[in-house]
Amino acid sequence: MFRPKLPDVPTLPGSNALSPHHTHTPAPSAGRHSLSPYVGAVVVGVVLTALLAVVAVTAVSVAIAAVVLRSLVTGANKR
């Protein structure tokens, strides 16, 4: 309903851009396949380390908040 409607692109008669007879061979890779597992492992390691750091910071902040709240509650009971 809210998606824009794109106009139809007319095809020119005699254009061979979409010809099924024209095939392309893929370019040979320059040895990048042997590097991809290492890149994936590094990315996963970085993400897991970042998540561990976030959990550690959250735990420290919750512990500090608990100590502050405990001191406020015990200070209010002594008065």
N, CA, C and O of each residue as an XYZ file, in Angstrom:
316
protein
N       0.813     -1.177      0.000
C       0.000      0.000      0.000
C       0.867      1.255      0.000
O       0.619      2.174     -0.781
N       1.879      1.309      0.863
C       2.734      2.485      0.935
C       4.030      2.325      0.165
O       4.900      3.192      0.255
N       4.185      1.272     -0.570
C       5.401      1.049     -1.338
C       5.329      1.789     -2.666
O       4.296      1.750     -3.336
N       6.394      2.456     -3.055
C       6.355      3.174     -4.331
C       6.348      2.188     -5.500
O       6.970      1.127     -5.441
N       5.657      2.547     -6.524
C       5.583      1.690     -7.696
C       6.561      2.226     -8.733
O       6.468      3.384     -9.140
N       7.496      1.384     -9.160
C       8.490      1.785    -10.132
C       7.914      1.664    -11.532
O       7.158      0.734    -11.813
N       8.260      2.588    -12.408
C       7.736      2.503    -13.778
C       8.396      1.351    -14.527
O       9.537      0.977    -14.254
N       7.653      0.807    -15.468
C       8.199     -0.268    -16.296
C       9.245      0.305    -17.247
O       9.046      1.354    -17.860
N      10.364     -0.410    -17.353
C      11.437      0.024    -18.234
C      11.223     -0.627    -19.596
O      11.224     -1.853    -19.703
N      11.040      0.181    -20.634
C      10.830     -0.415    -21.960
C      12.138     -1.008    -22.491
O      13.212     -0.442    -22.291
N      12.036     -2.127    -23.155
C      13.216     -2.747    -23.768
C      13.294     -2.312    -25.221
O      12.284     -2.234    -25.921
N      14.495     -2.036    -25.650
C      14.706     -1.619    -27.027
C      14.722     -2.828    -27.945
O      15.318     -3.851    -27.607
N      14.092     -2.730    -29.074
C      14.162     -3.862    -30.009
C      15.567     -3.964    -30.588
O      16.122     -2.978    -31.071
N      16.123     -5.133    -30.536
C      17.452     -5.340    -31.077
C      18.549     -5.237    -30.035
O      19.724     -5.404    -30.363
N      18.198     -4.968    -28.799
C      19.248     -4.937    -27.777
C      19.527     -6.361    -27.325
O      18.607     -7.141    -27.078
N      20.792     -6.683    -27.223
C      21.197     -8.040    -26.855
C      21.646     -8.106    -25.391
O      22.411     -8.995    -25.018
N      21.183     -7.191    -24.581
C      21.623     -7.162    -23.187
C      21.105     -8.360    -22.413
O      21.781     -8.850    -21.509
N      19.922     -8.837    -22.752
C      19.338     -9.957    -22.033
C      19.315    -11.223    -22.886
O      18.468    -12.097    -22.700
N      20.230    -11.304    -23.796
C      20.268    -12.447    -24.700
C      20.713    -13.704    -23.960
O      21.733    -13.669    -23.272
N      19.984    -14.814    -24.078
C      20.391    -16.039    -23.383
C      21.577    -16.738    -24.046
O      22.133    -17.675    -23.474
N      21.975    -16.297    -25.246
C      23.076    -16.948    -25.956
C      24.437    -16.448    -25.504
O      25.457    -17.048    -25.843
N      24.469    -15.387    -24.762
C      25.726    -14.768    -24.365
C      26.065    -15.209    -22.944
O      25.385    -14.812    -21.998
N      27.091    -16.011    -22.786
C      27.468    -16.483    -21.453
C      28.826    -15.902    -21.065
O      29.672    -15.639    -21.920
N      29.015    -15.709    -19.770
C      30.263    -15.192    -19.242
C      30.886    -16.239    -18.336
O      30.187    -16.945    -17.609
N      32.183    -16.329    -18.388
C      32.878    -17.225    -17.464
C      33.333    -16.415    -16.259
O      33.778    -15.279    -16.418
N      33.233    -16.969    -15.071
C      33.650    -16.210    -13.890
C      35.165    -16.013    -13.864
O      35.924    -16.854    -14.345
N      35.581    -14.900    -13.301
C      37.002    -14.603    -13.199
C      37.636    -15.524    -12.165
O      37.013    -15.813    -11.144
N      38.849    -15.988    -12.401
C      39.491    -16.866    -11.408
C      39.809    -16.098    -10.139
O      40.204    -14.933    -10.183
N      39.632    -16.763     -9.011
C      39.917    -16.108     -7.731
C      41.413    -16.150     -7.469
O      42.117    -17.045     -7.936
N      41.879    -15.177     -6.721
C      43.308    -15.052     -6.450
C      43.661    -15.643     -5.096
O      44.392    -15.016     -4.330
N      43.168    -16.816     -4.784
C      43.509    -17.486     -3.539
C      42.816    -16.923     -2.318
O      43.339    -17.044     -1.210
N      41.670    -16.318     -2.480
C      40.971    -15.727     -1.353
C      40.195    -16.772     -0.557
O      39.799    -16.506      0.578
N      39.975    -17.928     -1.116
C      39.195    -18.942     -0.416
C      39.946    -19.480      0.800
O      39.310    -19.906      1.765
N      41.249    -19.474      0.782
C      41.995    -19.998      1.912
C      42.032    -19.009      3.067
O      42.370    -19.392      4.187
N      41.696    -17.748      2.826
C      41.738    -16.731      3.868
C      40.402    -16.572      4.578
O      40.363    -16.101      5.715
N      39.317    -16.953      3.933
C      37.990    -16.690      4.488
C      37.709    -17.401      5.809
O      37.037    -16.798      6.645
N      38.159    -18.625      6.075
C      37.890    -19.206      7.398
C      38.558    -18.435      8.528
O      37.999    -18.321      9.619
N      39.757    -17.904      8.271
C      40.449    -17.140      9.299
C      39.737    -15.819      9.578
O      39.644    -15.389     10.728
N      39.239    -15.182      8.530
C      38.519    -13.928      8.706
C      37.246    -14.170      9.501
O      36.900    -13.381     10.381
N      36.554    -15.249      9.197
C      35.342    -15.583      9.948
C      35.639    -15.859     11.403
O      34.884    -15.434     12.278
N      36.732    -16.566     11.684
C      37.097    -16.866     13.065
C      37.475    -15.594     13.818
O      37.144    -15.448     14.995
N      38.164    -14.679     13.151
C      38.540    -13.420     13.796
C      37.297    -12.583     14.097
O      37.195    -11.986     15.169
N      36.362    -12.538     13.164
C      35.136    -11.769     13.370
C      34.340    -12.346     14.531
O      33.851    -11.601     15.380
N      34.207    -13.664     14.574
C      33.475    -14.301     15.676
C      34.184    -14.048     16.996
O      33.529    -13.801     18.008
N      35.496    -14.104     17.003
C      36.246    -13.835     18.219
C      36.066    -12.416     18.713
O      35.923    -12.188     19.914
N      36.071    -11.460     17.797
C      35.886    -10.055     18.181
C      34.484     -9.835     18.733
O      34.314     -9.131     19.729
N      33.488    -10.427     18.102
C      32.108    -10.263     18.568
C      31.927    -10.885     19.947
O      31.306    -10.280     20.821
N      32.458    -12.078     20.150
C      32.329    -12.731     21.453
C      33.076    -11.958     22.539
O      32.592    -11.859     23.667
N      34.232    -11.419     22.219
C      34.980    -10.616     23.190
C      34.218     -9.347     23.545
O      34.190     -8.947     24.709
N      33.610     -8.722     22.570
C      32.820     -7.518     22.841
C      31.622     -7.841     23.722
O      31.300     -7.079     24.634
N      30.961     -8.959     23.459
C      29.826     -9.358     24.288
C      30.267     -9.659     25.714
O      29.570     -9.304     26.664
N      31.406    -10.303     25.873
C      31.921    -10.592     27.204
C      32.256     -9.303     27.949
O      32.005     -9.199     29.150
N      32.811     -8.337     27.257
C      33.122     -7.050     27.878
C      31.846     -6.331     28.309
O      31.811     -5.716     29.375
N      30.811     -6.404     27.496
C      29.534     -5.775     27.848
C      28.939     -6.426     29.093
O      28.433     -5.730     29.973
N      28.996     -7.743     29.172
C      28.472     -8.441     30.346
C      29.270     -8.070     31.594
O      28.690     -7.881     32.664
N      30.581     -7.964     31.469
C      31.413     -7.616     32.614
C      31.121     -6.199     33.104
O      31.015     -5.974     34.309
N      30.991     -5.252     32.194
C      30.692     -3.874     32.580
C      29.313     -3.788     33.229
O      29.127     -3.065     34.208
N      28.359     -4.518     32.688
C      27.017     -4.520     33.270
C      27.033     -5.107     34.678
O      26.380     -4.575     35.576
N      27.766     -6.188     34.878
C      27.841     -6.810     36.200
C      28.481     -5.873     37.211
O      28.025     -5.792     38.352
N      29.518     -5.171     36.818
C      30.171     -4.232     37.731
C      29.232     -3.082     38.083
O      29.160     -2.680     39.244
N      28.514     -2.549     37.102
C      27.605     -1.432     37.388
C      26.441     -1.873     38.274
O      26.004     -1.109     39.135
N      25.935     -3.084     38.081
C      24.862     -3.593     38.942
C      25.385     -3.805     40.358
O      24.677     -3.523     41.324
N      26.602     -4.294     40.493
C      27.183     -4.485     41.827
C      27.366     -3.151     42.546
O      27.092     -3.055     43.743
N      27.821     -2.132     41.841
C      27.989     -0.813     42.458
C      26.637     -0.241     42.862
O      26.506      0.333     43.943
N      25.640     -0.389     42.015
C      24.302      0.101     42.354
C      23.751     -0.631     43.574
O      23.093     -0.017     44.413
N      24.010     -1.934     43.685
C      23.532     -2.696     44.839
C      24.201     -2.225     46.119
O      23.544     -2.124     47.155
N      25.490     -1.936     46.068
C      26.193     -1.455     47.254
C      25.678     -0.085     47.674
O      25.499      0.168     48.866
N      25.439      0.794     46.722
C      24.927      2.124     47.038
C      23.524      2.029     47.625
O      23.227      2.689     48.621
N      22.663      1.222     47.025
C      21.304      1.070     47.555
C      21.316      0.450     48.942
O      20.532      0.847     49.803
N      22.189     -0.511     49.167
C      22.271     -1.146     50.477
C      22.713     -0.137     51.535
O      22.176     -0.124     52.642
N      23.676      0.696     51.202
C      24.126      1.696     52.175
C      23.045      2.739     52.435
O      22.920      3.228     53.557
N      22.266      3.085     51.419
C      21.171      4.032     51.626
C      20.075      3.450     52.512
O      19.532      4.140     53.375
N      19.753      2.174     52.292
C      18.695      1.526     53.072
C      19.143      1.356     54.522
O      18.369      1.632     55.438
N      20.369      0.910     54.743
C      20.845      0.720     56.117
C      21.036      2.064     56.824
O      20.834      2.150     58.036
N      21.414      3.096     56.102
C      21.542      4.428     56.691
C      20.194      5.002     57.081
O      20.096      5.704     58.088
N      19.148      4.721     56.309
C      17.815      5.213     56.618
C      17.241      4.467     57.820
O      16.461      5.052     58.572
N      17.595      3.201     58.029
C      17.073      2.418     59.156
C      17.729      2.825     60.462
O      17.106      2.686     61.514
N      18.954      3.320     60.443
C      19.660      3.698     61.658
C      19.168      5.020     62.230
O      19.391      5.296     63.409
N      18.515      5.828     61.437
C      18.079      7.161     61.907
C      16.800      7.097     62.657
O      16.301      8.124     63.116
